[in-house]
PDB file of C-alpha atoms in Angstrom:
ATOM      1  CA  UNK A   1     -24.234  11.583  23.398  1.00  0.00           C
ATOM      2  CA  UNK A   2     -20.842  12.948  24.789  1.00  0.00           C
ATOM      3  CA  UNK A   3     -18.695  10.415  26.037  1.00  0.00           C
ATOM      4  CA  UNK A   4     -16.421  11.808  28.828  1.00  0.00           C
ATOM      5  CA  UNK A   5     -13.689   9.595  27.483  1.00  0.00           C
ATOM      6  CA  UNK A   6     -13.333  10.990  23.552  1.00  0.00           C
ATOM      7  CA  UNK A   7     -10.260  12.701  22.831  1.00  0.00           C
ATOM      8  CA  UNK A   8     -10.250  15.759  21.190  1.00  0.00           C
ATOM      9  CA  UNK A   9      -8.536  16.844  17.983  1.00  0.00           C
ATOM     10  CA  UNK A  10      -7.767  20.133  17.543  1.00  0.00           C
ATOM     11  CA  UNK A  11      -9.168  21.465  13.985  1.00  0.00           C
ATOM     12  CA  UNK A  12      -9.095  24.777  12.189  1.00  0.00           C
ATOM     13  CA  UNK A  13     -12.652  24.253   9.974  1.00  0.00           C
ATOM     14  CA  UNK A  14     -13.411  25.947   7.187  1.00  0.00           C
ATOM     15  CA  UNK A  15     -17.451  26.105   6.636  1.00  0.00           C
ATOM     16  CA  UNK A  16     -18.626  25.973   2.628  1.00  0.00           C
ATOM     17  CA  UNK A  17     -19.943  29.800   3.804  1.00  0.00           C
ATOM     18  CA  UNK A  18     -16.383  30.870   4.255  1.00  0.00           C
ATOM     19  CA  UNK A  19     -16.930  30.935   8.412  1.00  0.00           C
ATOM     20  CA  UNK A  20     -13.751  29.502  10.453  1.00  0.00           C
ATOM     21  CA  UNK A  21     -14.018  27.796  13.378  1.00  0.00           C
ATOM     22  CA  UNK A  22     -12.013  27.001  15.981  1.00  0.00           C
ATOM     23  CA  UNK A  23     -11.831  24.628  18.477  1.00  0.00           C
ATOM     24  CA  UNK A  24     -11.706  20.360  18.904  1.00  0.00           C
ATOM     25  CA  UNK A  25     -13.542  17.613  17.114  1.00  0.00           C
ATOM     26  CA  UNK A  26     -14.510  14.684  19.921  1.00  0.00           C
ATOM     27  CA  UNK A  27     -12.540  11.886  18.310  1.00  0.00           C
ATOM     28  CA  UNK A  28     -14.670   9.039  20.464  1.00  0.00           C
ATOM     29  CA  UNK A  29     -13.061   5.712  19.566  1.00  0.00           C
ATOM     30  CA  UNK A  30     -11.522   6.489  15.790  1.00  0.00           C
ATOM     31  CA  UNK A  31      -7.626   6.173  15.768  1.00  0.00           C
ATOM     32  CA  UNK A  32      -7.708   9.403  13.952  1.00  0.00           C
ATOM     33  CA  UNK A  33      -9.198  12.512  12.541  1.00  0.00           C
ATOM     34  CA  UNK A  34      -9.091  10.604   9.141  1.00  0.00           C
ATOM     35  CA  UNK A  35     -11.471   7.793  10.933  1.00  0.00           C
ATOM     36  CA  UNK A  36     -13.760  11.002  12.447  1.00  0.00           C
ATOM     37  CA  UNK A  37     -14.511  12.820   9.050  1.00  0.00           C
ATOM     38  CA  UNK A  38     -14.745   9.595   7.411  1.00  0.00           C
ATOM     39  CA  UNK A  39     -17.599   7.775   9.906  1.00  0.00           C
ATOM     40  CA  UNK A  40     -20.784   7.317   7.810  1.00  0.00           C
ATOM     41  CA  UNK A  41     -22.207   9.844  10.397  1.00  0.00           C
ATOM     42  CA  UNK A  42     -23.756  13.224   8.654  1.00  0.00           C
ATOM     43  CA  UNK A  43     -22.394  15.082  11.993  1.00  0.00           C
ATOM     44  CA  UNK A  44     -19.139  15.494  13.761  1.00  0.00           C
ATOM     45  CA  UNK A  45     -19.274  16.578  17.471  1.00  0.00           C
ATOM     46  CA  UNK A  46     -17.596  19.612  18.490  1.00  0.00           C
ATOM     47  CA  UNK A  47     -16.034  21.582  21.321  1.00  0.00           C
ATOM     48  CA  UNK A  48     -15.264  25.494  20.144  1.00  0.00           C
ATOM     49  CA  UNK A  49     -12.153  27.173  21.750  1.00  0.00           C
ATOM     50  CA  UNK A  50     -15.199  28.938  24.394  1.00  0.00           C
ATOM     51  CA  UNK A  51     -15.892  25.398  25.275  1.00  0.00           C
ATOM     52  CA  UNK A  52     -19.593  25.046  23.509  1.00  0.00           C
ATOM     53  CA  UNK A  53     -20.499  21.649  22.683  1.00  0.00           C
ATOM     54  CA  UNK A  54     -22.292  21.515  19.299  1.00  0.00           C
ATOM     55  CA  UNK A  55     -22.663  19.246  16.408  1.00  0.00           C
ATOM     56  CA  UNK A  56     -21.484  20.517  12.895  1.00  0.00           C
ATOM     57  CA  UNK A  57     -23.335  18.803   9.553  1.00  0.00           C
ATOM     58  CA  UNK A  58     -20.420  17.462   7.876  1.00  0.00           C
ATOM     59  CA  UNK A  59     -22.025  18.584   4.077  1.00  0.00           C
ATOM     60  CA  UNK A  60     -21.328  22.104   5.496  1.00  0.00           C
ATOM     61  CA  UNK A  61     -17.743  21.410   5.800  1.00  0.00           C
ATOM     62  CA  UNK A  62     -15.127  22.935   2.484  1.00  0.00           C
ATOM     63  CA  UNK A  63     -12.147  21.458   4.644  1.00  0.00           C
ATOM     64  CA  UNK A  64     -10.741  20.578   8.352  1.00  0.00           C
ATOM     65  CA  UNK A  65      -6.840  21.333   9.348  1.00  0.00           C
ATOM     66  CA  UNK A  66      -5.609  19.895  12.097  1.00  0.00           C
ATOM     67  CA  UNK A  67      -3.968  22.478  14.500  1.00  0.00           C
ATOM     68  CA  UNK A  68      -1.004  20.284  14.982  1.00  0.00           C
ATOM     69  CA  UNK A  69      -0.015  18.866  11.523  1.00  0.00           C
ATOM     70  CA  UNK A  70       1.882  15.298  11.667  1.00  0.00           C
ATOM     71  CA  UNK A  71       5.812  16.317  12.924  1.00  0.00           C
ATOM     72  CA  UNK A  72       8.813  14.935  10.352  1.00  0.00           C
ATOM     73  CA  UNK A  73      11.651  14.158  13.134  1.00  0.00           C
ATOM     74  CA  UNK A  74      13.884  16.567  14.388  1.00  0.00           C
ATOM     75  CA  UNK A  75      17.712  16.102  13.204  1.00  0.00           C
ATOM     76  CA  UNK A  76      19.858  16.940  16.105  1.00  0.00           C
ATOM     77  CA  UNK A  77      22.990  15.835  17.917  1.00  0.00           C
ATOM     78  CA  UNK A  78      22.708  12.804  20.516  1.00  0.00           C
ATOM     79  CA  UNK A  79      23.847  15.045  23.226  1.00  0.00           C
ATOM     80  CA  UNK A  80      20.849  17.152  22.222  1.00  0.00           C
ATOM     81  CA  UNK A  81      17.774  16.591  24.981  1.00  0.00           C
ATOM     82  CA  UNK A  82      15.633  15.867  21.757  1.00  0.00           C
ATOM     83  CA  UNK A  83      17.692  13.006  20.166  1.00  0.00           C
ATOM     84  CA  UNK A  84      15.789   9.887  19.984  1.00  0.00           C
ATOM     85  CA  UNK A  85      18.215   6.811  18.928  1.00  0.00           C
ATOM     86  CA  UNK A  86      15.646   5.197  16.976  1.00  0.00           C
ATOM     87  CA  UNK A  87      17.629   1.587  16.399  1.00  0.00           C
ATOM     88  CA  UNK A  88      17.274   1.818  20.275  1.00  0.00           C
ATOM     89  CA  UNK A  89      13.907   2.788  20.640  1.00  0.00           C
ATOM     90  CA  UNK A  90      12.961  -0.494  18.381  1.00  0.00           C
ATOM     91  CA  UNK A  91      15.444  -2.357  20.465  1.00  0.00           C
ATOM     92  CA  UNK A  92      17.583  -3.117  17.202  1.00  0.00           C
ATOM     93  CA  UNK A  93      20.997  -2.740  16.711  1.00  0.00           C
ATOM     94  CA  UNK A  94      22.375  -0.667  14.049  1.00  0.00           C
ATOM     95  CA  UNK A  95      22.918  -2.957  10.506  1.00  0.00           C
ATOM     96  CA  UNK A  96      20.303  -4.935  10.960  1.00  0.00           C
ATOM     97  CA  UNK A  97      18.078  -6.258   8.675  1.00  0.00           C
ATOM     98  CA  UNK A  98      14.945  -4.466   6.742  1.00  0.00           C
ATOM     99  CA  UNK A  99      12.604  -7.609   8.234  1.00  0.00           C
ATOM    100  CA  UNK A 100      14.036  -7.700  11.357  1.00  0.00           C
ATOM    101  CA  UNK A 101      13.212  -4.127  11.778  1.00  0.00           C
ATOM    102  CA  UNK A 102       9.972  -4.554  10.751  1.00  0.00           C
ATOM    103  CA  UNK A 103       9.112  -7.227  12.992  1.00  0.00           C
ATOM    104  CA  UNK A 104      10.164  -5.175  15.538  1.00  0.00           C
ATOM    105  CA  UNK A 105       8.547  -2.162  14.157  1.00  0.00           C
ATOM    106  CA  UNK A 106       5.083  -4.381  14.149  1.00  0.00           C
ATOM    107  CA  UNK A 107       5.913  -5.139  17.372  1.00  0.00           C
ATOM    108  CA  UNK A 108       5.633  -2.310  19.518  1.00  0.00           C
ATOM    109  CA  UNK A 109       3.143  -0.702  17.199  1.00  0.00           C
ATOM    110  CA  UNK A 110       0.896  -3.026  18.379  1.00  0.00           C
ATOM    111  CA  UNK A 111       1.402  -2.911  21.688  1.00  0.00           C
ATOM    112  CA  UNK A 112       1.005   0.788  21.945  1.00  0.00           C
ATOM    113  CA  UNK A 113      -1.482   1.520  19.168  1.00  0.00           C
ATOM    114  CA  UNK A 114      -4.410   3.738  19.862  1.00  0.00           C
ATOM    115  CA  UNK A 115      -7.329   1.116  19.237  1.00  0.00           C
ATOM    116  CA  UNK A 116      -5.320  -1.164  22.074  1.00  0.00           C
ATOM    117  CA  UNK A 117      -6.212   1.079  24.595  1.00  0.00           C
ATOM    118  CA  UNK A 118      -9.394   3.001  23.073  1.00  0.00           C
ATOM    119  CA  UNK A 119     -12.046   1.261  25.496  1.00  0.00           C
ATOM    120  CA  UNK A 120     -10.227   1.334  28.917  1.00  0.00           C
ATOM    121  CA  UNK A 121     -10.108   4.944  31.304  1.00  0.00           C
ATOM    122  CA  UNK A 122      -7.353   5.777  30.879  1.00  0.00           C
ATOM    123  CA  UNK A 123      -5.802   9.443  32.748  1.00  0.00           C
ATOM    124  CA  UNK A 124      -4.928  11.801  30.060  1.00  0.00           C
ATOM    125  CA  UNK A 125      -1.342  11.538  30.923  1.00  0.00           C
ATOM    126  CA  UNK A 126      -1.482   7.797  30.410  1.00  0.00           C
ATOM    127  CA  UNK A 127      -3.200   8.257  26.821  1.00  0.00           C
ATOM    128  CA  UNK A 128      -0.486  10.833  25.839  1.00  0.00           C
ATOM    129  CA  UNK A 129       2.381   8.904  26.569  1.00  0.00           C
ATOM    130  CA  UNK A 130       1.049   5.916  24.714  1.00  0.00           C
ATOM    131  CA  UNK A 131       0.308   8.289  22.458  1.00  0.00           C
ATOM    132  CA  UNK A 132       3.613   9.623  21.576  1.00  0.00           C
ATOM    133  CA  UNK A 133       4.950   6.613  22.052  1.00  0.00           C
ATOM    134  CA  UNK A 134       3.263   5.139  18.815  1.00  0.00           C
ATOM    135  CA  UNK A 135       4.174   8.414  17.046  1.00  0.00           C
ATOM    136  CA  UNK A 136       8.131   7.987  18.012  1.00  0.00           C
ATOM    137  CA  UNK A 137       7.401   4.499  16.641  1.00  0.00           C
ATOM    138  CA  UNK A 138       6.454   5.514  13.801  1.00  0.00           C
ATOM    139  CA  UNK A 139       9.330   8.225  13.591  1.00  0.00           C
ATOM    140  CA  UNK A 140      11.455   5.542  14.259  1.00  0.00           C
ATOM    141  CA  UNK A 141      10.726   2.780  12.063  1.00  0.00           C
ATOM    142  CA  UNK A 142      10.555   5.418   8.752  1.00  0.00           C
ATOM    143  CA  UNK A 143      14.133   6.483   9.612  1.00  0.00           C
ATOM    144  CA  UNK A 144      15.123   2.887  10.488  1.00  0.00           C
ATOM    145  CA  UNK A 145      13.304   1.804   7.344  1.00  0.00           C
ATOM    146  CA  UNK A 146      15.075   4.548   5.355  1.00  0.00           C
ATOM    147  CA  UNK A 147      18.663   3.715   6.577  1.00  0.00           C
ATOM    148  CA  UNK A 148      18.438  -0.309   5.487  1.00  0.00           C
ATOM    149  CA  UNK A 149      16.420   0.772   2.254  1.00  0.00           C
ATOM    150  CA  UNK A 150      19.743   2.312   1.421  1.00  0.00           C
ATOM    151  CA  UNK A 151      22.284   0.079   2.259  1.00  0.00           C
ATOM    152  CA  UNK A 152      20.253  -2.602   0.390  1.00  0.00           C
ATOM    153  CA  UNK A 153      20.226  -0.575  -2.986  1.00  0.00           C
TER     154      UNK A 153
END
């Protein structure tokens, strides 16, 4: 039943009672915690914060927020530890074209999308580098996107 190689999600769930719970939702091989609550399963699997392993009936769910909500990207300087040169993390060069940055863009996505990797062990530190790897993708390409959206109008 519990797969020692699910990644968790951390949730905030709010039962139709009015109850909140805390703790992770096993993620098992969906790409997200979209793919979880929408699996034509009536039950999601669930780790609270004290560690218990139960399952939760999803018709006894009123809503689920993830702890960590989807991050817009950070403006700062390039001398700042945080910059990320997204041309450069695409391997573009600045003024290129929208399709050339999306081929790029589709790419790397691919290479380093969650359902590339989903069957293999991976460690943990492996799965959240590849992890946040497609995220600053993703980061990327919207900025990158953005930028020769602009210039083209």
């Amino acid at each position: 039943m519990f797969n020692n190689s699910s990644k968790n999600i951390d949730v905030s769930i709010r039962m139709l009672d009015g109850a909140v719970i805390r703790g992770a939702i096993l993620q098992g091989h969906a790409s997200s915690l979209e793919g979880v609550l929408s699996k034509d399963t009536p039950f999601l699997e669930f780790v609270s914060k004290d560690g218990q392993r139960k399952f939760i009936a999803k018709h006894q769910i009123a809503y689920v927020e993830p702890v960590e909500p989807l991050r817009k990207p950070v403006l700062v300087s390039p001398n700042d530890p945080r910059y990320v040169d997204c041309y450069g993390l695409l391997g573009l060069q600045r003024g290129c074209s929208f399709d050339t940055a999306k081929e790029a863009y589709h790419r790397l996505a691919k290479q380093y999308h969650p359902d590339s990797y989903s069957g293999l062990a991976l460690p943990s530190e492996v799965e959240r580098y590849l992890t946040d790897m497609f995220r600053q993708i993703n980061t990327a390409f919207t900025e990158v996107r953005s930028e020769t959206q602009q210039r083209a109008a």
